[in-house]
GROMACS .gro file of N, CA and C in nm:
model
  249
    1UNK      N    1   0.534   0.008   0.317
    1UNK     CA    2   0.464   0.104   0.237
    1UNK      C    3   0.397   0.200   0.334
    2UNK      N    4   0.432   0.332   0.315
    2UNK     CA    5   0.368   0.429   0.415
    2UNK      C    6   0.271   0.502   0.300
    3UNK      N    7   0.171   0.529   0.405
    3UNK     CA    8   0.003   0.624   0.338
    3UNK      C    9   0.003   0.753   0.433
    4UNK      N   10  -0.029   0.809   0.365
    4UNK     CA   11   0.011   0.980   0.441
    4UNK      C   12  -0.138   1.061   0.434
    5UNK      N   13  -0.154   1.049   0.595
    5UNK     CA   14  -0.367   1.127   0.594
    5UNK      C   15  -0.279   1.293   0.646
    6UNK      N   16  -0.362   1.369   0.544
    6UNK     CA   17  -0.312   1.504   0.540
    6UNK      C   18  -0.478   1.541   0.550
    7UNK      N   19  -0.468   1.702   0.569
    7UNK     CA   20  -0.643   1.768   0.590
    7UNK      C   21  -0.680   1.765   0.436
    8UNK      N   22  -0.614   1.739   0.358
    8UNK     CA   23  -0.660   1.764   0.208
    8UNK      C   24  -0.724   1.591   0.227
    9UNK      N   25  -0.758   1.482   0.271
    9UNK     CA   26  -0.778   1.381   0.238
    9UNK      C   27  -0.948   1.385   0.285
   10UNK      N   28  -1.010   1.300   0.177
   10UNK     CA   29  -1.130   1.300   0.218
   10UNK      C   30  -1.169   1.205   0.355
   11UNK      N   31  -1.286   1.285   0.409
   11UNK     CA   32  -1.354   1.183   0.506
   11UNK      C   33  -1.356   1.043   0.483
   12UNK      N   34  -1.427   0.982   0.349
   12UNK     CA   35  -1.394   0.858   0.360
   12UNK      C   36  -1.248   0.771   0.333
   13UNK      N   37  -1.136   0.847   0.256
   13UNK     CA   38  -1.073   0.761   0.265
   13UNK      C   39  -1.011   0.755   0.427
   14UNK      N   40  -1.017   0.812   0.527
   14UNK     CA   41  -1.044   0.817   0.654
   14UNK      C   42  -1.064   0.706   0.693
   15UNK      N   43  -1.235   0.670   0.634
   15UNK     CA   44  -1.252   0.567   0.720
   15UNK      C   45  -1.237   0.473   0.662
   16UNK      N   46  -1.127   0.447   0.549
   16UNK     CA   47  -1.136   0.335   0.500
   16UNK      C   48  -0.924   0.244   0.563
   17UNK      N   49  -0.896   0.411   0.599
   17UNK     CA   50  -0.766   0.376   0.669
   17UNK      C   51  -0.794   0.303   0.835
   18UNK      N   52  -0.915   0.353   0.861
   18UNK     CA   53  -0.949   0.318   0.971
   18UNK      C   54  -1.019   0.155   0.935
   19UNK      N   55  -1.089   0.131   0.868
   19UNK     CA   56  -1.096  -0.040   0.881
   19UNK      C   57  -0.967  -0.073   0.849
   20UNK      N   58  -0.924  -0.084   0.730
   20UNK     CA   59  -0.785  -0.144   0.755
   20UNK      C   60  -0.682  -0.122   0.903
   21UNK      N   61  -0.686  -0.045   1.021
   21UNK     CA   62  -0.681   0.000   1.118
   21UNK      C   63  -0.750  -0.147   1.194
   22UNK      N   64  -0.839  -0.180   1.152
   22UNK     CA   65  -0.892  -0.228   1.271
   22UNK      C   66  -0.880  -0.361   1.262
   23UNK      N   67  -0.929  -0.415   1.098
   23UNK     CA   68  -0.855  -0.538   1.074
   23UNK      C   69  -0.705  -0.604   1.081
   24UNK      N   70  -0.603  -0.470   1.148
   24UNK     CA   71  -0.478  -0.503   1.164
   24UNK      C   72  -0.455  -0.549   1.046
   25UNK      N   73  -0.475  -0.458   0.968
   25UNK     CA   74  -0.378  -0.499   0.788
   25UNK      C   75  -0.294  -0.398   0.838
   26UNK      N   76  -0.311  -0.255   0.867
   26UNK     CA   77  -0.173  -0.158   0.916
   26UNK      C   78  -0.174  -0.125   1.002
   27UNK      N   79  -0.056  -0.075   1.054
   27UNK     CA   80  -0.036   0.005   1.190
   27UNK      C   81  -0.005   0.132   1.178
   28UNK      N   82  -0.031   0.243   1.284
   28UNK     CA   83  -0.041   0.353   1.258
   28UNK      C   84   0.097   0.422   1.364
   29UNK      N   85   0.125   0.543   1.352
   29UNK     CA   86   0.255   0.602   1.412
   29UNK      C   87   0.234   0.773   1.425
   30UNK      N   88   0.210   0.809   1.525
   30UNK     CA   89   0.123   0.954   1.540
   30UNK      C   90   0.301   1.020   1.544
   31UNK      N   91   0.332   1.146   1.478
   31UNK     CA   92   0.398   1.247   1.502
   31UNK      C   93   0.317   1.390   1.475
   32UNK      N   94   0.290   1.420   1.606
   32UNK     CA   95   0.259   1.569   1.626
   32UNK      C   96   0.093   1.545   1.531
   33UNK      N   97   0.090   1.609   1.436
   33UNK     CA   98  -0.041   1.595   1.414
   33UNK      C   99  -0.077   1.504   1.230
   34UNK      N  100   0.044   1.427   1.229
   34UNK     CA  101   0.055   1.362   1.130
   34UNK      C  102   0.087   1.203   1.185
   35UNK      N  103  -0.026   1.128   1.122
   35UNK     CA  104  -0.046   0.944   1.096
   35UNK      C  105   0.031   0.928   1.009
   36UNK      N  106   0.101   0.813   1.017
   36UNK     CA  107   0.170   0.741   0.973
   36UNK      C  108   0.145   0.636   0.951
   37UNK      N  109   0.047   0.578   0.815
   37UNK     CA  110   0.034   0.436   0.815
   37UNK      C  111   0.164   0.336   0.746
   38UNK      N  112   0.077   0.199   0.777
   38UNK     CA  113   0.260   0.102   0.730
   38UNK      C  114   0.131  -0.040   0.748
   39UNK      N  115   0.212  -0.099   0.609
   39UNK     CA  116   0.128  -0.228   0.643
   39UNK      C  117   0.204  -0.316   0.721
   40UNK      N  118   0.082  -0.388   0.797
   40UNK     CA  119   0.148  -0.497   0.868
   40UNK      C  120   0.229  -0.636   0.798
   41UNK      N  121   0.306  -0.661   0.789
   41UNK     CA  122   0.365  -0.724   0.759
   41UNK      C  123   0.377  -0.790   0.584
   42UNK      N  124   0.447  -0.936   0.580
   42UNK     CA  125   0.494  -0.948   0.471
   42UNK      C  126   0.342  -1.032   0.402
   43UNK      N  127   0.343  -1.096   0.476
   43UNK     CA  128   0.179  -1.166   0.456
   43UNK      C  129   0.105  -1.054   0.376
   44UNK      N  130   0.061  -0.938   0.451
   44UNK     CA  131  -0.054  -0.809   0.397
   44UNK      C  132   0.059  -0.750   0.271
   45UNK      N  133   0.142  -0.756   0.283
   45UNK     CA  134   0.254  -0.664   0.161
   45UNK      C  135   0.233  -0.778   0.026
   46UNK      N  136   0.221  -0.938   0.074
   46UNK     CA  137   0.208  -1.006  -0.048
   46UNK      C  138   0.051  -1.009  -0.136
   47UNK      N  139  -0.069  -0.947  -0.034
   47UNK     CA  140  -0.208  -0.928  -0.042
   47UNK      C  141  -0.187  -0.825  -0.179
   48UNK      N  142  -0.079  -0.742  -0.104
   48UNK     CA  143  -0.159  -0.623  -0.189
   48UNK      C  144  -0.083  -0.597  -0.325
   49UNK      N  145   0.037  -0.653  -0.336
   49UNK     CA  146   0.156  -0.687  -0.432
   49UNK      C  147   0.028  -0.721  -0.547
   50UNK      N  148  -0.034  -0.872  -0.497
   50UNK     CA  149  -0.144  -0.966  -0.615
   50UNK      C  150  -0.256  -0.870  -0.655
   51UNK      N  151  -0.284  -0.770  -0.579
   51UNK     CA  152  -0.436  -0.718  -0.594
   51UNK      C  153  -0.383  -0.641  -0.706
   52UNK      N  154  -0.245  -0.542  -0.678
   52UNK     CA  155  -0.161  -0.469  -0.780
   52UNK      C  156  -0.158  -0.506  -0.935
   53UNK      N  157  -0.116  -0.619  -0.897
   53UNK     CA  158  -0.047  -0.728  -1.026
   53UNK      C  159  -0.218  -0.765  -1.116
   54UNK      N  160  -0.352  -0.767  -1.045
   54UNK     CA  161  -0.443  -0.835  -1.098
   54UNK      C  162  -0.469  -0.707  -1.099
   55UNK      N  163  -0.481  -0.594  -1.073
   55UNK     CA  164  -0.530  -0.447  -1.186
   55UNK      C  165  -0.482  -0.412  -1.250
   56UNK      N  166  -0.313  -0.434  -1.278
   56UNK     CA  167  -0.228  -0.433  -1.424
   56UNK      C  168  -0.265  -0.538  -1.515
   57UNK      N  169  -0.287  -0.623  -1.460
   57UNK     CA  170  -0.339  -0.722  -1.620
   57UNK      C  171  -0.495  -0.711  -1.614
   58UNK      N  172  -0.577  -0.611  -1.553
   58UNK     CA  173  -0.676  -0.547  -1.598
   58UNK      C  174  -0.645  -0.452  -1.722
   59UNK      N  175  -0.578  -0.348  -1.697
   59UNK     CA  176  -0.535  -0.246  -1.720
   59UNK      C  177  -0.410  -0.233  -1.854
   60UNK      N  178  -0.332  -0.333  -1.867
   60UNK     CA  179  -0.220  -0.316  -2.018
   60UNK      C  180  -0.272  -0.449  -2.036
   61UNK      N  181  -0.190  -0.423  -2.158
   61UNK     CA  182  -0.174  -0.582  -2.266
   61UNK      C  183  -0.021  -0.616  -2.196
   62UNK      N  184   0.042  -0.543  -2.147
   62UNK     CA  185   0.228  -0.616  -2.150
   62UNK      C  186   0.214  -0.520  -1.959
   63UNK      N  187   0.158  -0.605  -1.846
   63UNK     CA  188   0.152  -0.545  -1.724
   63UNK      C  189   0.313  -0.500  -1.690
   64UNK      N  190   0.354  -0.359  -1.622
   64UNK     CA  191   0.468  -0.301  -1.592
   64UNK      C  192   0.501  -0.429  -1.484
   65UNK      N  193   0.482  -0.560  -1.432
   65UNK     CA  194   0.506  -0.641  -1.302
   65UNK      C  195   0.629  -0.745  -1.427
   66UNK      N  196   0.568  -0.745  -1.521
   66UNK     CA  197   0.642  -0.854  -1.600
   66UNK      C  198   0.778  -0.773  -1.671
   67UNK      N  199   0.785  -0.669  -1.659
   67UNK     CA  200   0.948  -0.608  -1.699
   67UNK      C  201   1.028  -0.678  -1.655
   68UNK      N  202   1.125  -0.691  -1.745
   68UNK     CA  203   1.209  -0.739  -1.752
   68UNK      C  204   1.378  -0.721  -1.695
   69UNK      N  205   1.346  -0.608  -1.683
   69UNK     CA  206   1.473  -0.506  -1.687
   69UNK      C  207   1.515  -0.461  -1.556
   70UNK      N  208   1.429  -0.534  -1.461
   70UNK     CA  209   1.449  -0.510  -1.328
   70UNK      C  210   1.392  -0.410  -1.226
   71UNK      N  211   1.334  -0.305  -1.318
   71UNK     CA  212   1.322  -0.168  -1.231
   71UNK      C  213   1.179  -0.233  -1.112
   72UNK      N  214   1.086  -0.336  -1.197
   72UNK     CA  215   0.952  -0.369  -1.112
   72UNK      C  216   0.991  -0.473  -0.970
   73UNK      N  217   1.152  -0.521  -0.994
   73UNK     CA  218   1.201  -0.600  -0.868
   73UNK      C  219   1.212  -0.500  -0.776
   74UNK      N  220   1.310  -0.400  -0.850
   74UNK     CA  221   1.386  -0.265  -0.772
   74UNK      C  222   1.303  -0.226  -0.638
   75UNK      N  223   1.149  -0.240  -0.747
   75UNK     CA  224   1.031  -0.152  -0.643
   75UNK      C  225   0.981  -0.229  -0.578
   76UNK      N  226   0.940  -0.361  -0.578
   76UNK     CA  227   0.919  -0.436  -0.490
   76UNK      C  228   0.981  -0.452  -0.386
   77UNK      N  229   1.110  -0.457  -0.377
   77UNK     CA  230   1.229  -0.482  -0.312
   77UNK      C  231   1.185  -0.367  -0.162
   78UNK      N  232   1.182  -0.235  -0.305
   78UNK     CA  233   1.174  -0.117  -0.183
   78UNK      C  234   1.051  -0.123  -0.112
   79UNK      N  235   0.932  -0.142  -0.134
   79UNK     CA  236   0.817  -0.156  -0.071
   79UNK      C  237   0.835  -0.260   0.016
   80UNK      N  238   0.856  -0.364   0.005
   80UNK     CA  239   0.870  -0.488   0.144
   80UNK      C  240   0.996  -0.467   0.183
   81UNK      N  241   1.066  -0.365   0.185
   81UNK     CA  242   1.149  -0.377   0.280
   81UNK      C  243   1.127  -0.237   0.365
   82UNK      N  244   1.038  -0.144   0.319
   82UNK     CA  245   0.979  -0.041   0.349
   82UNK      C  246   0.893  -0.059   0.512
   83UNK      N  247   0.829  -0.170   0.506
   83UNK     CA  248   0.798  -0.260   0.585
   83UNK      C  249   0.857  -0.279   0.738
   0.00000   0.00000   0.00000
């Protein structure tokens, strides 16, 4: 999963890329004057999969994780392998 810090991004979410930065949840990839974040691994990709999954069943009565139809594998698939 890549996070993209552009000048439109606020100061704090800044520094909130930067603790995750420091706690080695991601790693970063400088081109020219654009960061490139990426989480560290499958461990932090399964962190944030659950945190996902527990604000959709905040959030609907029927969470988009429990489809059926495949498209919520599709995207999983692509995010940890994004990785």
């Amino acid at each position: 999963m890549r996070l993209r810090r552009s000048l439109s991004v606020r100061f704090c979410h800044i520094q909130h890329l930067a603790k995750l930065k420091h706690g080695r949840l991601v790693t970063t990839r400088r081109e020219g004057t654009s960061i490139f974040y990426r989480i560290c691994g499958e461990h932090v990709a399964l962190l944030v999969e659950n945190l996902l999954q527990h604000t959709e069943h905040e959030l609907f009565m029927d969470p988009p994780h429990h489809d059926t139809s495949g498209a919520a594998l599709t995207l999983k698939r692509e995010l940890l392998n994004d990785n």
